[in-house]
GROMACS .gro file of C-alpha atoms in nm:
model
  358
    1MET     CA    1  -5.630   4.759   0.121
    2LYS     CA    2  -5.648   5.078   0.350
    3THR     CA    3  -5.690   5.379   0.119
    4ASP     CA    4  -5.454   5.604   0.349
    5LEU     CA    5  -5.141   5.370   0.203
    6PHE     CA    6  -5.187   5.531  -0.117
    7ASP     CA    7  -5.161   5.887   0.053
    8PHE     CA    8  -4.861   6.139  -0.019
    9ASP     CA    9  -4.789   6.525   0.018
   10LEU     CA   10  -4.811   6.681  -0.307
   11PRO     CA   11  -4.757   7.034  -0.369
   12GLU     CA   12  -5.011   7.224  -0.534
   13ASP     CA   13  -4.739   7.399  -0.741
   14ARG     CA   14  -4.636   7.047  -0.880
   15ILE     CA   15  -4.962   7.031  -1.059
   16ALA     CA   16  -4.884   7.137  -1.423
   17LEU     CA   17  -5.162   7.399  -1.559
   18ARG     CA   18  -5.028   7.396  -1.901
   19PRO     CA   19  -4.840   7.122  -2.106
   20VAL     CA   20  -4.440   7.185  -2.222
   21SER     CA   21  -4.363   7.236  -2.589
   22PRO     CA   22  -4.275   7.066  -2.787
   23ARG     CA   23  -4.466   6.793  -2.624
   24ASP     CA   24  -4.177   6.518  -2.633
   25THR     CA   25  -3.954   6.707  -2.434
   26ALA     CA   26  -4.124   6.652  -2.105
   27ARG     CA   27  -3.928   6.486  -1.862
   28MET     CA   28  -3.993   6.093  -1.793
   29LEU     CA   29  -3.872   5.933  -1.463
   30VAL     CA   30  -3.762   5.569  -1.556
   31VAL     CA   31  -3.851   5.289  -1.265
   32ASN     CA   32  -3.726   4.956  -1.324
   33ALA     CA   33  -3.654   4.809  -0.994
   34ALA     CA   34  -3.495   4.497  -1.163
   35GLN     CA   35  -3.203   4.682  -1.279
   36SER     CA   36  -3.204   4.977  -1.022
   37THR     CA   37  -3.282   5.076  -0.716
   38GLN     CA   38  -3.296   5.437  -0.781
   39PRO     CA   39  -3.546   5.594  -1.075
   40ALA     CA   40  -3.366   5.734  -1.367
   41ASP     CA   41  -3.423   6.080  -1.479
   42ARG     CA   42  -3.464   6.108  -1.875
   43THR     CA   43  -3.707   6.295  -2.125
   44VAL     CA   44  -3.946   6.128  -2.343
   45THR     CA   45  -3.745   6.196  -2.648
   46ASP     CA   46  -3.531   5.897  -2.472
   47LEU     CA   47  -3.822   5.656  -2.550
   48PRO     CA   48  -3.698   5.492  -2.861
   49LYS     CA   49  -3.352   5.387  -2.702
   50LEU     CA   50  -3.512   5.286  -2.372
   51LEU     CA   51  -3.728   5.004  -2.523
   52ARG     CA   52  -3.608   4.711  -2.763
   53PRO     CA   53  -3.674   4.620  -3.131
   54GLY     CA   54  -3.970   4.430  -3.151
   55ASP     CA   55  -4.177   4.576  -2.859
   56CYS     CA   56  -4.486   4.708  -2.929
   57LEU     CA   57  -4.701   5.054  -2.795
   58VAL     CA   58  -5.037   5.033  -2.742
   59PHE     CA   59  -5.219   5.374  -2.775
   60ASN     CA   60  -5.575   5.453  -2.676
   61ASP     CA   61  -5.706   5.629  -2.969
   62THR     CA   62  -6.029   5.789  -2.840
   63ARG     CA   63  -6.123   6.132  -2.890
   64VAL     CA   64  -6.210   6.402  -2.619
   65ILE     CA   65  -6.537   6.589  -2.697
   66PRO     CA   66  -6.663   6.905  -2.555
   67ALA     CA   67  -6.862   6.741  -2.277
   68CYS     CA   68  -6.868   7.072  -2.045
   69LEU     CA   69  -7.221   7.242  -2.074
   70THR     CA   70  -7.359   7.496  -1.893
   71GLY     CA   71  -7.736   7.568  -1.899
   72THR     CA   72  -8.048   7.674  -1.695
   73ARG     CA   73  -8.333   7.494  -1.535
   74GLN     CA   74  -8.653   7.706  -1.475
   75ARG     CA   75  -8.887   7.643  -1.210
   76GLY     CA   76  -9.186   7.865  -1.206
   77GLU     CA   77  -9.015   8.235  -1.190
   78ALA     CA   78  -8.701   8.066  -1.037
   79ILE     CA   79  -8.403   7.995  -1.246
   80ALA     CA   80  -8.114   7.815  -1.170
   81HIS     CA   81  -7.729   7.782  -1.345
   82ILE     CA   82  -7.651   7.417  -1.383
   83GLU     CA   83  -7.300   7.299  -1.493
   84CYS     CA   84  -7.307   6.971  -1.636
   85ASN     CA   85  -6.994   6.701  -1.752
   86LEU     CA   86  -7.141   6.440  -1.962
   87HIS     CA   87  -6.929   6.122  -1.892
   88LYS     CA   88  -7.075   5.824  -2.049
   89ARG     CA   89  -7.306   5.777  -2.315
   90ILE     CA   90  -7.580   5.524  -2.268
   91ASP     CA   91  -7.752   5.530  -2.625
   92ASP     CA   92  -7.820   5.774  -2.888
   93ASN     CA   93  -7.981   6.032  -2.702
   94ARG     CA   94  -7.920   5.961  -2.330
   95TRP     CA   95  -7.577   6.050  -2.142
   96ARG     CA   96  -7.507   5.991  -1.775
   97ALA     CA   97  -7.371   6.325  -1.621
   98PHE     CA   98  -7.243   6.482  -1.321
   99VAL     CA   99  -7.404   6.822  -1.248
  100ARG     CA  100  -7.363   7.106  -1.013
  101PRO     CA  101  -7.570   7.209  -0.797
  102ALA     CA  102  -7.720   6.876  -0.827
  103LYS     CA  103  -7.960   6.985  -0.523
  104ARG     CA  104  -8.144   7.190  -0.760
  105LEU     CA  105  -8.272   6.944  -1.009
  106LYS     CA  106  -8.544   6.712  -0.989
  107VAL     CA  107  -8.644   6.387  -1.204
  108GLY     CA  108  -8.851   6.488  -1.485
  109GLU     CA  109  -8.738   6.884  -1.483
  110LEU     CA  110  -8.572   7.033  -1.805
  111ILE     CA  111  -8.267   7.190  -1.843
  112THR     CA  112  -8.172   7.417  -2.129
  113PHE     CA  113  -7.801   7.433  -2.247
  114GLY     CA  114  -7.737   7.736  -2.484
  115THR     CA  115  -7.915   8.071  -2.510
  116THR     CA  116  -8.203   8.054  -2.749
  117ALA     CA  117  -8.495   7.822  -2.834
  118ASN     CA  118  -8.358   7.731  -3.177
  119ALA     CA  119  -8.127   7.390  -3.099
  120CYS     CA  120  -8.138   7.290  -3.474
  121LEU     CA  121  -7.930   7.602  -3.515
  122MET     CA  122  -7.695   7.520  -3.251
  123GLY     CA  123  -7.834   7.797  -3.008
  124SER     CA  124  -7.974   7.592  -2.744
  125LEU     CA  125  -8.009   7.197  -2.621
  126ASP     CA  126  -8.263   7.065  -2.428
  127ALA     CA  127  -8.243   6.786  -2.226
  128THR     CA  128  -8.487   6.597  -1.921
  129VAL     CA  129  -8.352   6.475  -1.600
  130GLU     CA  130  -8.459   6.084  -1.641
  131ASP     CA  131  -8.294   5.956  -1.318
  132LYS     CA  132  -8.090   6.114  -1.013
  133ASP     CA  133  -7.865   5.965  -0.809
  134GLY     CA  134  -7.661   6.227  -0.554
  135GLY     CA  135  -7.467   6.435  -0.775
  136GLU     CA  136  -7.502   6.216  -1.118
  137VAL     CA  137  -7.778   6.215  -1.363
  138THR     CA  138  -7.939   6.049  -1.657
  139LEU     CA  139  -7.989   6.311  -1.939
  140ALA     CA  140  -8.275   6.248  -2.235
  141PHE     CA  141  -8.181   6.497  -2.477
  142GLU     CA  142  -8.437   6.594  -2.748
  143LEU     CA  143  -8.174   6.541  -3.004
  144THR     CA  144  -8.032   6.222  -3.147
  145GLY     CA  145  -7.742   6.046  -3.303
  146ALA     CA  146  -7.518   6.298  -3.507
  147VAL     CA  147  -7.741   6.584  -3.470
  148LEU     CA  148  -7.675   6.569  -3.092
  149ASP     CA  149  -7.324   6.525  -3.139
  150ALA     CA  150  -7.306   6.850  -3.347
  151ALA     CA  151  -7.494   7.021  -3.100
  152ILE     CA  152  -7.282   6.939  -2.838
  153ALA     CA  153  -6.984   7.004  -3.021
  154ALA     CA  154  -7.114   7.339  -3.089
  155LEU     CA  155  -7.220   7.448  -2.721
  156GLY     CA  156  -6.981   7.245  -2.529
  157THR     CA  157  -6.634   7.315  -2.381
  158MET     CA  158  -6.335   7.110  -2.321
  159PRO     CA  159  -6.350   6.926  -1.998
  160LEU     CA  160  -6.035   7.016  -1.810
  161PRO     CA  161  -5.962   6.791  -1.502
  162PRO     CA  162  -6.094   6.979  -1.197
  163TYR     CA  163  -5.747   7.036  -1.043
  164ILE     CA  164  -5.678   7.233  -1.367
  165ALA     CA  165  -6.049   7.429  -1.395
  166GLY     CA  166  -6.026   7.511  -1.070
  167ARG     CA  167  -5.708   7.729  -1.120
  168ARG     CA  168  -5.783   7.854  -1.455
  169GLN     CA  169  -6.024   7.906  -1.710
  170PRO     CA  170  -6.015   7.683  -2.051
  171ASP     CA  171  -5.900   7.858  -2.345
  172ALA     CA  172  -5.876   7.798  -2.765
  173SER     CA  173  -5.518   7.610  -2.651
  174ASP     CA  174  -5.665   7.330  -2.470
  175ALA     CA  175  -5.864   7.201  -2.785
  176GLU     CA  176  -5.532   7.124  -2.923
  177SER     CA  177  -5.317   7.045  -2.606
  178TYR     CA  178  -5.584   6.800  -2.466
  179GLN     CA  179  -5.587   6.600  -2.733
  180THR     CA  180  -5.332   6.333  -2.896
  181ILE     CA  181  -5.214   6.373  -3.215
  182TYR     CA  182  -5.359   6.037  -3.317
  183ALA     CA  183  -5.735   6.059  -3.146
  184ALA     CA  184  -5.978   5.927  -3.373
  185ASN     CA  185  -6.275   5.800  -3.229
  186GLU     CA  186  -6.498   6.051  -3.058
  187GLY     CA  187  -6.634   5.985  -2.728
  188ALA     CA  188  -6.386   6.032  -2.427
  189VAL     CA  189  -6.460   6.319  -2.168
  190ALA     CA  190  -6.110   6.287  -2.079
  191ALA     CA  191  -5.797   6.272  -2.218
  192PRO     CA  192  -5.571   5.931  -2.231
  193THR     CA  193  -5.306   6.177  -2.125
  194ALA     CA  194  -4.993   5.975  -2.132
  195GLY     CA  195  -5.031   5.970  -2.532
  196LEU     CA  196  -5.017   6.384  -2.484
  197HIS     CA  197  -4.618   6.347  -2.532
  198PHE     CA  198  -4.593   6.189  -2.869
  199THR     CA  199  -4.529   6.400  -3.152
  200ASP     CA  200  -4.455   6.299  -3.561
  201GLY     CA  201  -4.112   6.281  -3.503
  202LEU     CA  202  -4.113   6.067  -3.208
  203PHE     CA  203  -4.352   5.806  -3.382
  204GLN     CA  204  -4.067   5.827  -3.687
  205LYS     CA  205  -3.769   5.746  -3.426
  206LEU     CA  206  -3.985   5.468  -3.264
  207ASP     CA  207  -4.020   5.311  -3.624
  208GLU     CA  208  -3.642   5.377  -3.733
  209ARG     CA  209  -3.566   5.177  -3.392
  210GLY     CA  210  -3.783   4.893  -3.501
  211ILE     CA  211  -4.070   4.932  -3.231
  212THR     CA  212  -4.424   4.907  -3.350
  213SER     CA  213  -4.744   5.073  -3.257
  214GLN     CA  214  -5.079   4.936  -3.217
  215PHE     CA  215  -5.423   5.133  -3.151
  216VAL     CA  216  -5.705   5.048  -2.898
  217THR     CA  217  -6.019   5.240  -2.807
  218LEU     CA  218  -6.147   5.327  -2.467
  219HIS     CA  219  -6.364   5.619  -2.417
  220VAL     CA  220  -6.254   5.764  -2.101
  221GLY     CA  221  -6.487   5.897  -1.876
  222ALA     CA  222  -6.517   6.178  -1.593
  223GLY     CA  223  -6.495   5.881  -1.317
  224THR     CA  224  -6.174   5.906  -1.373
  225PHE     CA  225  -6.122   6.226  -1.176
  226LEU     CA  226  -6.340   6.096  -0.870
  227PRO     CA  227  -6.131   6.049  -0.548
  228VAL     CA  228  -6.131   5.743  -0.354
  229LYS     CA  229  -6.365   5.850  -0.031
  230VAL     CA  230  -6.408   5.530   0.109
  231ASP     CA  231  -6.140   5.379   0.369
  232ASP     CA  232  -6.069   5.060   0.219
  233THR     CA  233  -6.029   5.017  -0.153
  234ALA     CA  234  -6.258   4.695  -0.145
  235ASP     CA  235  -6.522   4.934  -0.098
  236HIS     CA  236  -6.488   5.165  -0.379
  237ALA     CA  237  -6.698   5.136  -0.701
  238MET     CA  238  -6.558   5.230  -1.030
  239HIS     CA  239  -6.723   5.407  -1.330
  240ALA     CA  240  -6.765   5.202  -1.646
  241GLU     CA  241  -6.617   5.283  -1.981
  242TRP     CA  242  -6.686   5.135  -2.288
  243GLY     CA  243  -6.379   5.014  -2.490
  244THR     CA  244  -6.270   4.790  -2.787
  245VAL     CA  245  -5.983   4.575  -2.921
  246SER     CA  246  -6.028   4.489  -3.276
  247PRO     CA  247  -5.967   4.158  -3.443
  248GLU     CA  248  -5.664   4.294  -3.608
  249THR     CA  249  -5.504   4.434  -3.319
  250ALA     CA  250  -5.565   4.164  -3.081
  251ALA     CA  251  -5.392   3.946  -3.363
  252ALA     CA  252  -5.088   4.178  -3.387
  253LEU     CA  253  -5.052   4.172  -3.014
  254ASN     CA  254  -5.045   3.851  -3.009
  255GLU     CA  255  -4.768   3.789  -3.255
  256VAL     CA  256  -4.584   4.056  -3.087
  257ARG     CA  257  -4.574   3.822  -2.763
  258LYS     CA  258  -4.513   3.524  -2.932
  259ASN     CA  259  -4.195   3.658  -3.116
  260GLY     CA  260  -4.073   3.791  -2.785
  261GLY     CA  261  -4.153   4.135  -2.762
  262ARG     CA  262  -4.309   4.360  -2.508
  263LEU     CA  263  -4.640   4.521  -2.504
  264VAL     CA  264  -4.598   4.866  -2.365
  265ALA     CA  265  -4.943   5.022  -2.261
  266VAL     CA  266  -4.927   5.397  -2.330
  267GLY     CA  267  -5.144   5.527  -2.031
  268THR     CA  268  -5.343   5.332  -1.767
  269THR     CA  269  -5.643   5.346  -2.005
  270SER     CA  270  -5.451   5.102  -2.255
  271LEU     CA  271  -5.354   4.901  -1.993
  272ARG     CA  272  -5.718   4.861  -1.827
  273LEU     CA  273  -5.835   4.744  -2.167
  274LEU     CA  274  -5.604   4.554  -2.246
  275GLU     CA  275  -5.605   4.356  -1.883
  276SER     CA  276  -6.003   4.357  -1.931
  277ALA     CA  277  -5.952   4.177  -2.284
  278ALA     CA  278  -5.660   3.935  -2.219
  279LEU     CA  279  -5.735   3.585  -2.115
  280ASP     CA  280  -5.567   3.405  -1.820
  281ASP     CA  281  -5.249   3.273  -2.002
  282GLY     CA  282  -5.199   3.640  -2.167
  283THR     CA  283  -5.370   3.560  -2.507
  284ILE     CA  284  -5.570   3.885  -2.608
  285PRO     CA  285  -5.899   3.834  -2.784
  286ALA     CA  286  -6.079   4.093  -3.000
  287TRP     CA  287  -6.292   4.271  -2.733
  288SER     CA  288  -6.586   4.497  -2.680
  289GLY     CA  289  -6.779   4.606  -2.394
  290ASP     CA  290  -6.814   4.820  -2.081
  291THR     CA  291  -6.539   4.753  -1.817
  292ASP     CA  292  -6.498   4.899  -1.446
  293ILE     CA  293  -6.148   4.701  -1.364
  294PHE     CA  294  -6.025   4.818  -1.039
  295ILE     CA  295  -5.635   4.730  -1.011
  296THR     CA  296  -5.471   4.712  -0.667
  297PRO     CA  297  -5.164   4.570  -0.526
  298GLY     CA  298  -5.217   4.200  -0.570
  299TYR     CA  299  -5.349   4.202  -0.904
  300ARG     CA  300  -5.178   3.949  -1.149
  301PHE     CA  301  -5.091   4.125  -1.480
  302LYS     CA  302  -5.181   3.914  -1.784
  303ALA     CA  303  -5.071   4.099  -2.104
  304VAL     CA  304  -4.878   4.432  -2.051
  305ASP     CA  305  -4.503   4.428  -1.962
  306VAL     CA  306  -4.418   4.802  -1.961
  307LEU     CA  307  -4.637   5.117  -1.870
  308MET     CA  308  -4.578   5.483  -1.980
  309THR     CA  309  -4.797   5.715  -1.765
  310ASN     CA  310  -4.836   6.056  -1.634
  311PHE     CA  311  -4.794   6.137  -1.256
  312HIS     CA  312  -5.069   6.073  -1.037
  313LEU     CA  313  -5.273   6.229  -0.738
  314PRO     CA  314  -5.238   6.068  -0.394
  315ARG     CA  315  -5.545   5.832  -0.257
  316SER     CA  316  -5.624   5.808  -0.658
  317THR     CA  317  -5.743   5.470  -0.838
  318LEU     CA  318  -5.431   5.558  -1.085
  319PHE     CA  319  -5.164   5.560  -0.804
  320MET     CA  320  -5.318   5.238  -0.703
  321LEU     CA  321  -5.290   5.118  -1.057
  322VAL     CA  322  -4.936   5.199  -1.089
  323SER     CA  323  -4.826   5.082  -0.746
  324ALA     CA  324  -4.992   4.740  -0.828
  325PHE     CA  325  -4.783   4.769  -1.166
  326ALA     CA  326  -4.440   4.833  -1.029
  327GLY     CA  327  -4.482   4.817  -0.639
  328LEU     CA  328  -4.614   5.032  -0.372
  329ASP     CA  329  -4.311   5.076  -0.188
  330THR     CA  330  -4.108   5.148  -0.548
  331MET     CA  331  -4.401   5.370  -0.653
  332ARG     CA  332  -4.351   5.584  -0.303
  333ASP     CA  333  -4.009   5.605  -0.344
  334ALA     CA  334  -4.010   5.725  -0.714
  335TYR     CA  335  -4.300   5.977  -0.646
  336SER     CA  336  -4.091   6.110  -0.351
  337HIS     CA  337  -3.814   6.140  -0.613
  338ALA     CA  338  -4.015   6.313  -0.843
  339ILE     CA  339  -4.191   6.575  -0.596
  340GLN     CA  340  -3.822   6.661  -0.499
  341SER     CA  341  -3.684   6.704  -0.826
  342GLY     CA  342  -3.954   6.916  -0.965
  343TYR     CA  343  -4.131   6.709  -1.190
  344ARG     CA  344  -4.446   6.820  -1.301
  345PHE     CA  345  -4.773   6.646  -1.242
  346TYR     CA  346  -5.104   6.490  -1.374
  347SER     CA  347  -5.273   6.548  -1.711
  348TYR     CA  348  -5.018   6.851  -1.869
  349GLY     CA  349  -4.734   6.698  -1.675
  350ASP     CA  350  -4.435   6.505  -1.704
  351SER     CA  351  -4.414   6.131  -1.788
  352SER     CA  352  -4.283   5.816  -1.609
  353LEU     CA  353  -4.201   5.488  -1.763
  354LEU     CA  354  -4.234   5.177  -1.556
  355PHE     CA  355  -4.124   4.829  -1.595
  356ARG     CA  356  -4.312   4.534  -1.418
  357PRO     CA  357  -4.035   4.399  -1.162
  358ASP     CA  358  -4.104   4.037  -1.262
   0.00000   0.00000   0.00000
């Protein structure tokens, strides 16, 4: 499909730079073409009564790590300042990363992150450029395992999306705001942002309504922010992300469907993982591995019935996904309504609740 089919005009002031508080007071646009041709304006606190007893919310419990590192590369007397965004762990001491300015790096060169020479005291951290492909590199760190994780946590900062980081500096509040309250498994470099709206109080109301919750893990990569630069979606390559669905979770989800309940993916990351794991008949087995699934209109959904997700940017893979889920014309109309009605977009923005038209 032509990429420009997924383009639309988004005023810059619609991109939220801060979340609302409390989290669950964000607005939520309900899109259910089977019931109404017009989207409905609600709030996240309305979610329990918009779902049915027996439905199951599926959350991504990945935890964001402080994956933004700043360092230097020294070549003789010339020193270059390097900004690095870790996006995918390869093994105990190697990461794939986006770097700026990439042209100042060569394979085999050393980058020092931090200010002193003692990495064991978290003063600095050294990594060798093992491979380079444009602005993406493979970094081999001198530390490994849990010690490396501790060094990254000490030296790194929260990886806010570029459309936020380009307009304000990350601060201490982001360490909490850009993390779901149920985050458990470290490894993401971007938050599963639909889950940022949930509070303990909202979970309690869902439970009282008879709506259950299950958790999967997909470590979101920084590739989620990459724009689609090709003219045709068929030519776009997705970055792979690692995820897992436990045997216990798979069994619980299959039981929900067997009993007539619906699977409600909280966020596109949960949806992509469930659809990667699901068999053609909709059964969800235990699953673990990398997924680079790219969902565009024409995709046949196997597992997910309802999707809760934030508002996405023009020409993005995520707007393509929601268009596949609810219909391109439906989502173009819904986004037009959202823009005109002052909804706040993307990571710190408002939410939408999408029902499959079939």
